[in-house]
Amino acid sequence: MSLRPAPHRFSVAPMLDWTDRHCRAFHRCLTTQALLYTEMVTTGALLHGDQARHLDFGDTEHPVALQLGGSDPQALAECATLAEKWGYDEVNLNCGCPSDRVQSGAFGACLMGTPDVVARSVEAMRGATQLPVTVKHRIGIDHQESYEELCAFVATVAEAGCQTFIVHARKAWLRGLSPKENREIPPLRYDWVQRLKGDFPELTISLNGGILTLDEAQEHLTWADGVMVGRAAYQTPYLLADVDRRIFGAETPRATRREVMARFRPYVAAGLERGESFHHLTKSTLGLFAGQPGARHYKRTLSELGHRKDAGLDVLDQALAGVPDEVLDARD
């Protein structure tokens, strides 16, 4: 079991329906040092469902964190114990998701309105595991309009023992905006998160929201302890290939796209041997050639042929065959 410190300097956000174990395995072919997160898993799904389906992951995915959704301290504590048992490097409490599902269960972003519940949950989780317990949250919800309310939330949760906060620099409107709109419409307030770091210098503060390039990430890292990239890591995953060098100071050059797919191919082959769907194994690769010649051919081939029951590595080869060598072998 790994208890190494989580490298919050650069992480890939937990994204429902996206950052499953196949996606994380693919991202590991691009970066060895970024911290990866699971999709949010509810306490109910873990305590009353198929634990292996939700918790199983490969050794190559480290460092990897389990993100939990829930509001009952005891249930969260039990799930934190499971996170340690299964070998995760961190357990994270979701206080930022604005979906209807979390609103009906009074967790996710709803918890921004009840910092005392979050504090009790963090305290219970810390009492149940040696893993780092972290919180991912928004800068506010609905009626919360002031920076002071954000400070009060962080102060209350920090007093319970949380040392790491991943802050999505947007409010969440639980009434009136869809989850997609909540990722785009509320304005980004990076200045609030920077101010938060200044007011709580002893805490680890990682910035999330709207970061699309490594240039932007490096700019924020002049004041933030870490950055978390979400949709950009999925839509343009090749940016992750330079994370180890540019963010963590590794001396190895970034891998070419051909090298990335050569690393990922054995994982796809093993998944197919287990009877897993080719589409699900490879969907996280669809953006690998974004903006490059051959991208349309690659996506169309995987999309049109990858859903077939008999789809295999030949489909992957056919998709890659339409990408020019100069794209496959470029390092710049």
Short mmCIF file of C-alpha atoms in Angstrom, two decimals:
data_model
loop_
_atom_site.label_atom_id
_atom_site.label_comp_id
_atom_site.label_asym_id
_atom_site.label_seq_id
_atom_site.Cartn_x
_atom_site.Cartn_y
_atom_site.Cartn_z
CA MET A 1 0.00 0.00 0.00
CA SER A 2 1.36 3.42 -0.99
CA LEU A 3 1.29 6.29 1.49
CA ARG A 4 3.55 8.61 -0.48
CA PRO A 5 2.61 12.32 -0.44
CA ALA A 6 0.21 13.24 -3.23
CA PRO A 7 1.85 15.52 -5.84
CA HIS A 8 -0.79 18.24 -5.93
CA ARG A 9 1.47 20.46 -8.02
CA PHE A 10 -0.38 19.11 -11.06
CA SER A 11 -3.46 16.88 -11.07
CA VAL A 12 -6.20 15.74 -13.42
CA ALA A 13 -9.69 16.51 -12.15
CA PRO A 14 -12.26 13.87 -11.26
CA MET A 15 -14.84 13.90 -14.06
CA LEU A 16 -18.03 11.83 -14.01
CA ASP A 17 -18.27 9.41 -16.93
CA TRP A 18 -14.72 10.31 -18.02
CA THR A 19 -11.92 9.58 -15.56
CA ASP A 20 -12.54 5.86 -15.21
CA ARG A 21 -9.68 3.38 -14.89
CA HIS A 22 -9.25 3.18 -18.69
CA CYS A 23 -8.84 6.93 -18.92
CA ARG A 24 -6.38 6.93 -16.02
CA ALA A 25 -4.36 4.13 -17.62
CA PHE A 26 -4.16 6.19 -20.80
CA HIS A 27 -3.15 9.33 -18.92
CA ARG A 28 -0.37 7.36 -17.25
CA CYS A 29 1.07 6.74 -20.73
CA LEU A 30 1.45 10.53 -20.97
CA THR A 31 2.59 11.50 -17.46
CA THR A 32 4.04 9.44 -14.64
CA GLN A 33 3.92 12.17 -11.98
CA ALA A 34 0.58 13.97 -12.20
CA LEU A 35 -1.95 13.05 -9.53
CA LEU A 36 -4.97 11.28 -11.01
CA TYR A 37 -8.46 11.16 -9.50
CA THR A 38 -11.27 8.66 -9.85
CA GLU A 39 -14.73 9.71 -10.85
CA MET A 40 -16.81 10.70 -7.84
CA VAL A 41 -18.10 7.54 -6.13
CA THR A 42 -20.97 7.87 -3.69
CA THR A 43 -20.80 6.30 -0.26
CA GLY A 44 -23.97 4.36 -1.03
CA ALA A 45 -22.46 2.82 -4.15
CA LEU A 46 -19.44 1.63 -2.16
CA LEU A 47 -21.19 0.41 0.95
CA HIS A 48 -24.13 -1.25 -0.79
CA GLY A 49 -22.86 -1.95 -4.30
CA ASP A 50 -20.06 -3.66 -6.21
CA GLN A 51 -16.91 -2.41 -4.47
CA ALA A 52 -14.53 -4.01 -6.93
CA ARG A 53 -16.20 -2.31 -9.89
CA HIS A 54 -15.80 1.09 -8.26
CA LEU A 55 -12.45 0.68 -6.51
CA ASP A 56 -10.27 -1.62 -8.57
CA PHE A 57 -7.37 0.04 -10.36
CA GLY A 58 -3.97 -0.84 -11.79
CA ASP A 59 -0.61 -0.43 -10.07
CA THR A 60 0.57 1.90 -12.83
CA GLU A 61 -2.09 4.47 -11.89
CA HIS A 62 -0.24 5.68 -8.77
CA PRO A 63 -0.40 8.33 -7.50
CA VAL A 64 -4.19 8.08 -7.59
CA ALA A 65 -6.88 9.52 -5.32
CA LEU A 66 -10.40 8.27 -4.61
CA GLN A 67 -13.05 10.99 -4.67
CA LEU A 68 -16.10 10.37 -2.50
CA GLY A 69 -19.58 11.85 -2.66
CA GLY A 70 -21.61 11.85 0.52
CA SER A 71 -22.59 13.81 3.62
CA ASP A 72 -22.83 11.23 6.38
CA PRO A 73 -19.62 11.28 8.46
CA GLN A 74 -19.84 7.64 9.48
CA ALA A 75 -20.43 6.42 5.92
CA LEU A 76 -17.57 8.59 4.66
CA ALA A 77 -15.30 7.20 7.36
CA GLU A 78 -16.12 3.64 6.31
CA CYS A 79 -15.36 4.53 2.69
CA ALA A 80 -12.08 6.18 3.69
CA THR A 81 -11.12 2.89 5.31
CA LEU A 82 -11.91 1.16 2.03
CA ALA A 83 -9.75 3.67 0.13
CA GLU A 84 -6.78 2.74 2.31
CA LYS A 85 -7.55 -0.97 2.07
CA TRP A 86 -7.59 -0.81 -1.73
CA GLY A 87 -4.29 1.10 -1.87
CA TYR A 88 -5.25 4.63 -2.88
CA ASP A 89 -2.85 7.49 -2.17
CA GLU A 90 -5.49 9.99 -1.03
CA VAL A 91 -9.19 10.26 -0.29
CA ASN A 92 -11.02 13.39 -1.41
CA LEU A 93 -14.44 14.73 -0.42
CA ASN A 94 -16.49 16.30 -3.21
CA CYS A 95 -17.97 19.65 -2.18
CA GLY A 96 -18.26 21.06 -5.67
CA CYS A 97 -20.45 18.95 -7.95
CA PRO A 98 -23.74 20.79 -8.72
CA SER A 99 -25.71 18.00 -10.44
CA ASP A 100 -29.33 17.18 -9.64
CA ARG A 101 -28.15 13.84 -8.29
CA VAL A 102 -26.02 15.40 -5.56
CA GLN A 103 -28.64 18.01 -4.75
CA SER A 104 -31.25 15.34 -4.09
CA GLY A 105 -28.75 13.63 -1.79
CA ALA A 106 -27.62 16.89 -0.13
CA PHE A 107 -23.93 16.39 -0.91
CA GLY A 108 -21.48 17.74 -3.49
CA ALA A 109 -21.72 21.52 -3.82
CA CYS A 110 -24.61 21.54 -1.33
CA LEU A 111 -22.02 20.98 1.39
CA MET A 112 -20.68 24.49 0.86
CA GLY A 113 -23.76 25.59 2.80
CA THR A 114 -22.99 23.35 5.78
CA PRO A 115 -19.29 23.68 6.65
CA ASP A 116 -19.92 22.05 10.03
CA VAL A 117 -21.04 18.86 8.26
CA VAL A 118 -17.91 18.94 6.11
CA ALA A 119 -15.76 19.44 9.22
CA ARG A 120 -17.37 16.49 11.00
CA SER A 121 -16.94 14.39 7.87
CA VAL A 122 -13.26 15.29 7.53
CA GLU A 123 -12.70 14.56 11.21
CA ALA A 124 -14.39 11.15 10.90
CA MET A 125 -12.46 10.28 7.74
CA ARG A 126 -9.13 11.29 9.28
CA GLY A 127 -9.92 9.11 12.26
CA ALA A 128 -10.52 6.13 10.00
CA THR A 129 -7.46 6.27 7.72
CA GLN A 130 -3.82 7.28 7.54
CA LEU A 131 -4.37 8.57 4.01
CA PRO A 132 -4.39 12.32 3.34
CA VAL A 133 -7.99 13.58 3.46
CA THR A 134 -8.58 16.48 1.06
CA VAL A 135 -11.55 18.59 0.01
CA LYS A 136 -12.50 19.84 -3.47
CA HIS A 137 -14.96 22.73 -3.42
CA ARG A 138 -16.32 25.82 -5.15
CA ILE A 139 -15.83 29.42 -4.04
CA GLY A 140 -19.49 29.52 -3.04
CA ILE A 141 -23.06 28.54 -3.91
CA ASP A 142 -26.26 30.43 -4.67
CA HIS A 143 -26.71 33.04 -1.92
CA GLN A 144 -23.04 33.08 -0.90
CA GLU A 145 -21.66 36.29 -2.36
CA SER A 146 -18.65 37.20 -0.23
CA TYR A 147 -15.04 36.16 0.03
CA GLU A 148 -15.52 36.12 3.81
CA GLU A 149 -17.99 33.23 3.51
CA LEU A 150 -15.41 31.26 1.51
CA CYS A 151 -12.81 31.97 4.21
CA ALA A 152 -15.20 30.81 6.92
CA PHE A 153 -15.78 27.52 5.08
CA VAL A 154 -12.05 26.86 4.68
CA ALA A 155 -11.26 27.86 8.26
CA THR A 156 -13.94 25.55 9.67
CA VAL A 157 -12.82 22.56 7.61
CA ALA A 158 -9.12 23.24 8.23
CA GLU A 159 -9.77 23.24 11.98
CA ALA A 160 -11.05 19.68 11.57
CA GLY A 161 -7.66 18.68 10.17
CA CYS A 162 -7.92 19.13 6.41
CA GLN A 163 -4.65 20.52 5.05
CA THR A 164 -5.32 20.44 1.30
CA PHE A 165 -8.08 22.29 -0.55
CA ILE A 166 -8.66 22.05 -4.29
CA VAL A 167 -10.64 25.15 -5.19
CA HIS A 168 -12.76 25.40 -8.33
CA ALA A 169 -12.68 29.17 -8.80
CA ARG A 170 -16.37 29.48 -9.74
CA LYS A 171 -19.56 29.62 -7.75
CA ALA A 172 -22.12 26.89 -8.28
CA TRP A 173 -25.71 27.92 -8.91
CA LEU A 174 -27.77 25.03 -7.61
CA ARG A 175 -30.92 26.66 -8.91
CA GLY A 176 -31.15 27.86 -12.47
CA LEU A 177 -28.03 26.41 -14.10
CA SER A 178 -27.29 22.93 -15.41
CA PRO A 179 -24.07 21.13 -14.45
CA LYS A 180 -22.62 22.03 -17.87
CA GLU A 181 -23.60 25.68 -17.45
CA ASN A 182 -22.08 25.65 -13.97
CA ARG A 183 -18.73 24.78 -15.56
CA GLU A 184 -18.91 27.73 -17.93
CA ILE A 185 -21.23 30.58 -16.91
CA PRO A 186 -20.27 31.62 -13.36
CA PRO A 187 -17.21 33.88 -13.70
CA LEU A 188 -13.82 32.62 -12.68
CA ARG A 189 -12.40 34.36 -9.60
CA TYR A 190 -8.77 33.37 -9.55
CA ASP A 191 -8.13 36.43 -7.40
CA TRP A 192 -10.24 34.91 -4.59
CA VAL A 193 -8.19 31.71 -4.63
CA GLN A 194 -4.93 33.65 -4.67
CA ARG A 195 -6.17 35.71 -1.75
CA LEU A 196 -7.13 32.50 0.04
CA LYS A 197 -3.57 31.23 -0.29
CA GLY A 198 -2.32 34.48 1.19
CA ASP A 199 -4.71 34.25 4.13
CA PHE A 200 -4.00 30.56 4.77
CA PRO A 201 -0.30 30.17 3.90
CA GLU A 202 -0.01 27.01 5.98
CA LEU A 203 -2.56 25.16 3.83
CA THR A 204 -2.02 23.49 0.46
CA ILE A 205 -4.22 25.38 -2.01
CA SER A 206 -4.65 23.95 -5.49
CA LEU A 207 -6.45 25.89 -8.24
CA ASN A 208 -9.05 24.35 -10.54
CA GLY A 209 -11.22 25.84 -13.26
CA GLY A 210 -10.60 27.13 -16.79
CA ILE A 211 -6.95 26.09 -17.07
CA LEU A 212 -6.39 25.00 -20.66
CA THR A 213 -2.62 25.05 -21.23
CA LEU A 214 0.61 24.32 -19.39
CA ASP A 215 1.61 27.96 -19.89
CA GLU A 216 -1.44 28.97 -17.85
CA ALA A 217 -0.70 26.28 -15.28
CA GLN A 218 2.86 27.50 -14.81
CA GLU A 219 1.66 31.08 -14.42
CA HIS A 220 -0.73 30.07 -11.62
CA LEU A 221 1.99 28.00 -9.96
CA THR A 222 3.86 31.19 -9.18
CA TRP A 223 1.41 31.59 -6.27
CA ALA A 224 -0.68 28.40 -5.99
CA ASP A 225 0.60 25.16 -4.49
CA GLY A 226 -0.94 23.21 -7.32
CA VAL A 227 -3.17 23.29 -10.36
CA MET A 228 -5.87 20.86 -11.40
CA VAL A 229 -6.79 20.52 -15.08
CA GLY A 230 -10.16 19.09 -16.08
CA ARG A 231 -11.71 19.15 -19.53
CA ALA A 232 -8.46 20.16 -21.25
CA ALA A 233 -6.85 16.92 -20.07
CA TYR A 234 -9.65 15.00 -21.73
CA GLN A 235 -10.20 17.10 -24.86
CA THR A 236 -6.51 17.73 -25.58
CA PRO A 237 -4.72 15.00 -23.61
CA TYR A 238 -1.37 15.44 -25.34
CA LEU A 239 -0.74 18.45 -23.10
CA LEU A 240 -0.13 15.89 -20.33
CA ALA A 241 2.91 14.57 -22.21
CA ASP A 242 4.93 17.59 -21.15
CA VAL A 243 3.78 17.74 -17.52
CA ASP A 244 6.65 15.69 -16.10
CA ARG A 245 9.25 17.94 -17.75
CA ARG A 246 7.65 21.36 -17.41
CA ILE A 247 5.87 21.02 -14.06
CA PHE A 248 7.94 18.44 -12.18
CA GLY A 249 11.37 19.11 -13.69
CA ALA A 250 11.96 15.69 -15.24
CA GLU A 251 14.84 15.55 -17.69
CA THR A 252 13.28 13.05 -20.08
CA PRO A 253 11.74 14.48 -23.27
CA ARG A 254 8.03 14.17 -23.73
CA ALA A 255 6.82 11.10 -25.55
CA THR A 256 5.62 11.28 -29.13
CA ARG A 257 2.04 10.37 -29.86
CA ARG A 258 3.28 7.17 -31.50
CA GLU A 259 5.15 6.27 -28.31
CA VAL A 260 2.09 7.07 -26.19
CA MET A 261 -0.10 4.73 -28.21
CA ALA A 262 2.59 2.03 -28.15
CA ARG A 263 2.52 2.23 -24.34
CA PHE A 264 -1.27 2.08 -24.25
CA ARG A 265 -1.68 -0.76 -26.75
CA PRO A 266 -0.87 -3.59 -24.26
CA TYR A 267 -3.50 -2.20 -21.87
CA VAL A 268 -6.12 -2.26 -24.65
CA ALA A 269 -5.08 -5.78 -25.64
CA ALA A 270 -5.37 -7.01 -22.04
CA GLY A 271 -8.79 -5.40 -21.70
CA LEU A 272 -10.02 -7.05 -24.87
CA GLU A 273 -8.78 -10.41 -23.54
CA ARG A 274 -10.95 -9.84 -20.45
CA GLY A 275 -13.94 -9.21 -22.70
CA GLU A 276 -14.12 -5.46 -22.17
CA SER A 277 -15.53 -3.10 -24.76
CA PHE A 278 -13.08 -1.65 -27.27
CA HIS A 279 -15.05 1.58 -27.26
CA HIS A 280 -14.78 2.03 -23.50
CA LEU A 281 -11.11 1.06 -23.51
CA THR A 282 -10.17 3.67 -26.12
CA LYS A 283 -12.66 6.55 -25.86
CA SER A 284 -10.26 8.61 -23.72
CA THR A 285 -7.80 8.68 -26.65
CA LEU A 286 -10.18 10.49 -29.03
CA GLY A 287 -8.59 13.88 -28.42
CA LEU A 288 -4.95 12.76 -28.72
CA PHE A 289 -4.59 14.32 -32.17
CA ALA A 290 -6.76 17.38 -31.56
CA GLY A 291 -5.85 20.19 -33.94
CA GLN A 292 -3.50 17.97 -35.95
CA PRO A 293 -3.73 16.52 -39.47
CA GLY A 294 -5.36 13.11 -39.26
CA ALA A 295 -7.42 13.92 -36.17
CA ARG A 296 -10.73 13.64 -38.00
CA HIS A 297 -9.82 10.27 -39.51
CA TYR A 298 -8.70 8.94 -36.12
CA LYS A 299 -11.86 10.01 -34.31
CA ARG A 300 -14.19 8.91 -37.08
CA THR A 301 -12.60 5.47 -37.33
CA LEU A 302 -12.81 4.83 -33.59
CA SER A 303 -16.33 6.25 -33.39
CA GLU A 304 -17.75 4.35 -36.34
CA LEU A 305 -15.96 1.01 -35.93
CA GLY A 306 -15.16 0.99 -32.22
CA HIS A 307 -18.75 0.25 -31.14
CA ARG A 308 -18.84 -3.08 -33.00
CA LYS A 309 -18.82 -6.15 -30.80
CA ASP A 310 -15.86 -7.59 -32.71
CA ALA A 311 -13.81 -4.36 -32.62
CA GLY A 312 -10.19 -5.04 -31.77
CA LEU A 313 -6.66 -3.78 -32.20
CA ASP A 314 -7.11 -3.77 -35.96
CA VAL A 315 -9.50 -0.82 -35.53
CA LEU A 316 -6.86 1.03 -33.54
CA ASP A 317 -4.29 0.31 -36.23
CA GLN A 318 -6.69 1.52 -38.92
CA ALA A 319 -7.32 4.73 -37.02
CA LEU A 320 -3.61 5.42 -36.53
CA ALA A 321 -2.85 4.63 -40.17
CA GLY A 322 -4.64 7.82 -41.20
CA VAL A 323 -2.40 10.03 -39.08
CA PRO A 324 0.71 11.40 -40.84
CA ASP A 325 4.09 10.20 -39.59
CA GLU A 326 5.18 13.77 -38.89
CA VAL A 327 2.29 14.07 -36.41
CA LEU A 328 2.87 10.68 -34.81
CA ASP A 329 6.58 11.38 -34.32
CA ALA A 330 6.58 15.06 -33.39
CA ARG A 331 7.87 16.11 -29.96
CA ASP A 332 7.16 19.84 -30.25
#
